[in-house]
Amino acid sequence: MGIARGMMTTLRHVFKPAITVNYPEQQREVPVRARTNLLWFEERCTGCSTCAQACPDGCILVQTSPREDGTLNIDRYEIDFRICMYCGLCTEACPYQAIQAGGRYDDAVYVFESMYRNRQTLTGEAQKYLAGTGGRYPNGQMQELIPLTTTMPTARSRVPVAGASGPFGPQRLPGKLDHDER
Ligand code: SF4
Ligand code: SF4
């Protein structure tokens, strides 16, 4: 009876369409909000280090130096994915959504140390992601409204659109004007 039941199950599935795909030749669409990886968008980052403080594993390194206008220059931004548990606390803590969940999931590596990603690697990943989505951040905002420029004079001027009416606006400090107000 057991063998017959097993054969019946097999026969039932023989005539059903396959639910698997021939990875990696074929790849399924990843849902927009899938928490597949971490993406750091340098042009949105102010160097506030909130993400690093929120990370329970201590795998984010932010090193900054002060600018004359009171904002921070980001000297180093690095994530050690060897110890990251993809909990997403850093993405929730970031006031500017400069680090967001998303991106590729096929990042298995041969060399474990290569999971330590520095600023250059992270920016390359982010730019590749934006190129693939036509400039849409994982949170739905469009990059064309926030050009990917890393040499803007102040951190707050990098996110004028998000700050104009959205909930994730730039920090407004006394005596400091935003880019649009100059
Ligand atoms: S996902 Fe979690 S463990 Fe990974 S960097 Fe962010 S806060 Fe740290
Ligand atoms: S990613 Fe966000 S929380 Fe982290 S330093 Fe940049 S702005 Fe601050």
mmCIF file of C-alpha atoms and ligand atoms in Angstrom:
data_model
loop_
_atom_site.group_PDB
_atom_site.id
_atom_site.type_symbol
_atom_site.label_atom_id
_atom_site.label_comp_id
_atom_site.label_asym_id
_atom_site.label_seq_id
_atom_site.Cartn_x
_atom_site.Cartn_y
_atom_site.Cartn_z
ATOM 1 C CA MET A 1 0.000 0.000 0.000
ATOM 2 C CA GLY A 2 2.841 2.336 0.842
ATOM 3 C CA ILE A 3 4.535 1.757 -2.492
ATOM 4 C CA ALA A 4 1.276 2.330 -4.351
ATOM 5 C CA ARG A 5 0.620 5.573 -2.477
ATOM 6 C CA GLY A 6 4.151 6.744 -3.290
ATOM 7 C CA MET A 7 3.745 5.907 -6.970
ATOM 8 C CA MET A 8 0.406 7.761 -7.060
ATOM 9 C CA THR A 9 2.048 10.848 -5.643
ATOM 10 C CA THR A 10 4.821 10.598 -8.210
ATOM 11 C CA LEU A 11 2.350 10.184 -11.068
ATOM 12 C CA ARG A 12 0.312 13.156 -9.909
ATOM 13 C CA HIS A 13 3.379 15.393 -10.063
ATOM 14 C CA VAL A 14 4.683 14.056 -13.364
ATOM 15 C CA PHE A 15 1.940 15.871 -15.245
ATOM 16 C CA LYS A 16 2.172 19.127 -13.329
ATOM 17 C CA PRO A 17 4.376 21.965 -14.603
ATOM 18 C CA ALA A 18 7.781 22.172 -12.919
ATOM 19 C CA ILE A 19 8.040 24.670 -10.097
ATOM 20 C CA THR A 20 11.817 24.773 -10.219
ATOM 21 C CA VAL A 21 14.021 26.800 -12.561
ATOM 22 C CA ASN A 22 17.380 25.968 -14.101
ATOM 23 C CA TYR A 23 19.476 28.242 -11.931
ATOM 24 C CA PRO A 24 21.765 30.023 -12.740
ATOM 25 C CA GLU A 25 20.761 30.047 -16.426
ATOM 26 C CA GLN A 26 17.248 31.008 -15.366
ATOM 27 C CA GLN A 27 16.586 33.270 -12.428
ATOM 28 C CA ARG A 28 13.369 34.180 -10.746
ATOM 29 C CA GLU A 29 12.359 37.803 -10.314
ATOM 30 C CA VAL A 30 13.249 38.999 -6.858
ATOM 31 C CA PRO A 31 10.444 40.927 -5.152
ATOM 32 C CA VAL A 32 11.217 44.619 -4.922
ATOM 33 C CA ARG A 33 11.281 44.687 -1.140
ATOM 34 C CA ALA A 34 13.145 41.411 -0.668
ATOM 35 C CA ARG A 35 15.752 41.686 2.098
ATOM 36 C CA THR A 36 18.385 39.968 0.051
ATOM 37 C CA ASN A 37 21.438 42.025 0.932
ATOM 38 C CA LEU A 38 22.544 45.441 2.152
ATOM 39 C CA LEU A 39 23.035 48.381 -0.161
ATOM 40 C CA TRP A 40 24.823 51.525 0.950
ATOM 41 C CA PHE A 41 24.140 54.671 -1.051
ATOM 42 C CA GLU A 42 27.008 57.022 -0.517
ATOM 43 C CA GLU A 43 25.216 60.038 -1.965
ATOM 44 C CA ARG A 44 22.591 59.815 0.797
ATOM 45 C CA CYS A 45 24.940 59.170 3.673
ATOM 46 C CA THR A 46 25.810 61.908 6.139
ATOM 47 C CA GLY A 47 28.345 59.896 8.113
ATOM 48 C CA CYS A 48 26.273 60.113 11.293
ATOM 49 C CA SER A 49 27.251 56.543 12.326
ATOM 50 C CA THR A 50 23.759 55.730 13.580
ATOM 51 C CA CYS A 51 23.854 52.511 11.580
ATOM 52 C CA ALA A 52 27.120 51.450 13.170
ATOM 53 C CA GLN A 53 25.735 52.104 16.646
ATOM 54 C CA ALA A 54 22.572 50.145 15.865
ATOM 55 C CA CYS A 55 24.424 47.092 14.575
ATOM 56 C CA PRO A 56 24.492 44.404 17.283
ATOM 57 C CA ASP A 57 27.398 42.639 15.596
ATOM 58 C CA GLY A 58 29.564 45.716 15.211
ATOM 59 C CA CYS A 59 30.210 44.989 11.566
ATOM 60 C CA ILE A 60 29.834 48.549 10.240
ATOM 61 C CA LEU A 61 32.801 50.891 10.371
ATOM 62 C CA VAL A 62 32.256 54.600 9.747
ATOM 63 C CA GLN A 63 35.181 56.978 9.948
ATOM 64 C CA THR A 64 34.588 60.671 9.367
ATOM 65 C CA SER A 65 36.334 63.992 9.599
ATOM 66 C CA PRO A 66 34.669 67.387 10.057
ATOM 67 C CA ARG A 67 34.200 69.808 7.194
ATOM 68 C CA GLU A 68 34.331 73.565 7.580
ATOM 69 C CA ASP A 69 30.567 73.875 7.112
ATOM 70 C CA GLY A 70 29.916 71.579 10.052
ATOM 71 C CA THR A 71 29.050 68.468 8.097
ATOM 72 C CA LEU A 72 31.069 65.289 8.019
ATOM 73 C CA ASN A 73 33.327 63.960 5.334
ATOM 74 C CA ILE A 74 33.128 60.184 5.105
ATOM 75 C CA ASP A 75 36.674 58.895 5.107
ATOM 76 C CA ARG A 76 35.799 55.226 5.459
ATOM 77 C CA TYR A 77 32.598 53.220 5.293
ATOM 78 C CA GLU A 78 32.971 49.465 5.517
ATOM 79 C CA ILE A 79 30.724 46.508 6.245
ATOM 80 C CA ASP A 80 32.031 43.150 7.378
ATOM 81 C CA PHE A 81 29.570 40.735 5.825
ATOM 82 C CA ARG A 82 31.442 37.840 7.385
ATOM 83 C CA ILE A 83 29.679 38.548 10.655
ATOM 84 C CA CYS A 84 26.545 40.315 9.389
ATOM 85 C CA MET A 85 23.367 38.418 10.218
ATOM 86 C CA TYR A 86 21.190 40.511 7.860
ATOM 87 C CA CYS A 87 18.932 41.542 10.708
ATOM 88 C CA GLY A 88 18.239 44.900 9.073
ATOM 89 C CA LEU A 89 18.599 46.970 12.247
ATOM 90 C CA CYS A 90 21.066 49.272 10.498
ATOM 91 C CA THR A 91 18.566 49.976 7.725
ATOM 92 C CA GLU A 92 15.876 50.799 10.245
ATOM 93 C CA ALA A 93 18.172 53.077 12.216
ATOM 94 C CA CYS A 94 19.487 55.155 9.315
ATOM 95 C CA PRO A 95 17.659 58.499 9.303
ATOM 96 C CA TYR A 96 18.374 59.061 5.598
ATOM 97 C CA GLN A 97 17.769 55.576 4.243
ATOM 98 C CA ALA A 98 21.322 55.605 3.001
ATOM 99 C CA ILE A 99 21.622 51.929 3.838
ATOM 100 C CA GLN A 100 18.742 49.833 2.589
ATOM 101 C CA ALA A 101 17.862 46.168 2.316
ATOM 102 C CA GLY A 102 17.931 44.836 -1.230
ATOM 103 C CA GLY A 103 20.234 43.934 -4.041
ATOM 104 C CA ARG A 104 21.672 40.680 -5.267
ATOM 105 C CA TYR A 105 21.466 37.400 -3.412
ATOM 106 C CA ASP A 106 24.032 35.480 -5.430
ATOM 107 C CA ASP A 107 27.043 36.723 -3.557
ATOM 108 C CA ALA A 108 28.588 33.441 -2.455
ATOM 109 C CA VAL A 109 32.351 33.805 -2.431
ATOM 110 C CA TYR A 110 35.390 31.534 -2.686
ATOM 111 C CA VAL A 111 37.528 33.755 -0.497
ATOM 112 C CA PHE A 112 35.856 34.446 2.839
ATOM 113 C CA GLU A 113 37.802 37.676 3.369
ATOM 114 C CA SER A 114 36.234 39.176 0.264
ATOM 115 C CA MET A 115 33.013 39.517 2.243
ATOM 116 C CA TYR A 116 34.616 42.460 3.967
ATOM 117 C CA ARG A 117 33.497 45.278 1.697
ATOM 118 C CA ASN A 118 34.996 48.717 1.733
ATOM 119 C CA ARG A 119 33.504 51.945 0.549
ATOM 120 C CA GLN A 120 34.561 51.440 -3.061
ATOM 121 C CA THR A 121 33.069 47.958 -3.272
ATOM 122 C CA LEU A 122 29.856 49.032 -1.565
ATOM 123 C CA THR A 123 29.449 52.014 -3.894
ATOM 124 C CA GLY A 124 30.097 49.784 -6.894
ATOM 125 C CA GLU A 125 27.375 47.394 -5.683
ATOM 126 C CA ALA A 126 24.962 50.284 -5.162
ATOM 127 C CA GLN A 127 25.620 51.778 -8.575
ATOM 128 C CA LYS A 128 25.184 48.396 -10.218
ATOM 129 C CA TYR A 129 21.882 47.953 -8.419
ATOM 130 C CA LEU A 130 20.642 51.395 -9.481
ATOM 131 C CA ALA A 131 21.693 50.737 -13.063
ATOM 132 C CA GLY A 132 19.613 47.548 -12.994
ATOM 133 C CA THR A 133 16.503 49.212 -11.594
ATOM 134 C CA GLY A 134 16.611 52.279 -13.782
ATOM 135 C CA GLY A 135 17.627 54.437 -10.848
ATOM 136 C CA ARG A 136 15.037 53.278 -8.316
ATOM 137 C CA TYR A 137 16.209 52.768 -4.761
ATOM 138 C CA PRO A 138 14.865 49.745 -2.875
ATOM 139 C CA ASN A 139 12.605 52.095 -0.914
ATOM 140 C CA GLY A 140 10.923 53.204 -4.143
ATOM 141 C CA GLN A 141 12.505 56.629 -4.494
ATOM 142 C CA MET A 142 13.998 57.531 -7.854
ATOM 143 C CA GLN A 143 17.659 58.294 -8.175
ATOM 144 C CA GLU A 144 17.094 60.793 -10.978
ATOM 145 C CA LEU A 145 15.489 63.055 -8.405
ATOM 146 C CA ILE A 146 18.556 62.569 -6.213
ATOM 147 C CA PRO A 147 21.546 62.483 -8.611
ATOM 148 C CA LEU A 148 24.331 60.112 -7.643
ATOM 149 C CA THR A 149 26.928 62.727 -6.894
ATOM 150 C CA THR A 150 29.498 62.120 -4.242
ATOM 151 C CA THR A 151 31.135 65.523 -4.250
ATOM 152 C CA MET A 152 28.254 67.677 -3.062
ATOM 153 C CA PRO A 153 29.379 70.268 -0.559
ATOM 154 C CA THR A 154 27.104 69.287 2.283
ATOM 155 C CA ALA A 155 25.507 66.051 3.307
ATOM 156 C CA ARG A 156 22.086 67.642 3.724
ATOM 157 C CA SER A 157 22.127 68.980 0.156
ATOM 158 C CA ARG A 158 22.334 65.406 -1.126
ATOM 159 C CA VAL A 159 18.776 64.530 -0.239
ATOM 160 C CA PRO A 160 16.664 67.592 -1.092
ATOM 161 C CA VAL A 161 13.799 65.651 -2.664
ATOM 162 C CA ALA A 162 13.416 63.198 0.167
ATOM 163 C CA GLY A 163 13.449 66.078 2.604
ATOM 164 C CA ALA A 164 11.028 68.371 0.819
ATOM 165 C CA SER A 165 7.871 66.490 1.664
ATOM 166 C CA GLY A 166 8.809 62.972 2.643
ATOM 167 C CA PRO A 167 9.200 61.523 6.103
ATOM 168 C CA PHE A 168 12.893 60.813 5.639
ATOM 169 C CA GLY A 169 14.139 64.317 5.100
ATOM 170 C CA PRO A 170 17.500 65.887 5.709
ATOM 171 C CA GLN A 171 18.419 66.934 9.154
ATOM 172 C CA ARG A 172 17.885 70.658 9.604
ATOM 173 C CA LEU A 173 20.381 72.228 11.911
ATOM 174 C CA PRO A 174 20.143 75.792 13.222
ATOM 175 C CA GLY A 175 22.074 78.206 11.015
ATOM 176 C CA LYS A 176 22.598 75.620 8.282
ATOM 177 C CA LEU A 177 20.720 76.115 5.012
ATOM 178 C CA ASP A 178 19.679 73.312 2.743
ATOM 179 C CA HIS A 179 20.900 73.159 -0.845
ATOM 180 C CA ASP A 180 17.637 74.542 -2.306
ATOM 181 C CA GLU A 181 17.582 77.541 -0.012
ATOM 182 C CA ARG A 182 20.957 78.927 -1.100
HETATM 183 S S1 SF4 B 1 22.031 43.756 8.939
HETATM 184 FE FE1 SF4 B 1 22.257 43.647 11.198
HETATM 185 S S2 SF4 B 1 24.216 42.577 11.540
HETATM 186 FE FE2 SF4 B 1 24.200 43.276 9.367
HETATM 187 S S3 SF4 B 1 25.210 45.284 9.358
HETATM 188 FE FE3 SF4 B 1 23.009 45.682 9.596
HETATM 189 S S4 SF4 B 1 22.634 45.769 11.838
HETATM 190 FE FE4 SF4 B 1 24.648 44.797 11.492
HETATM 191 S S1 SF4 B 2 24.283 54.920 6.401
HETATM 192 FE FE1 SF4 B 2 22.761 56.229 7.453
HETATM 193 S S2 SF4 B 2 23.045 55.866 9.657
HETATM 194 FE FE2 SF4 B 2 24.891 55.103 8.565
HETATM 195 S S3 SF4 B 2 26.338 56.820 8.620
HETATM 196 FE FE3 SF4 B 2 25.207 56.953 6.671
HETATM 197 S S4 SF4 B 2 23.463 58.342 7.114
HETATM 198 FE FE4 SF4 B 2 24.296 57.666 9.103
#
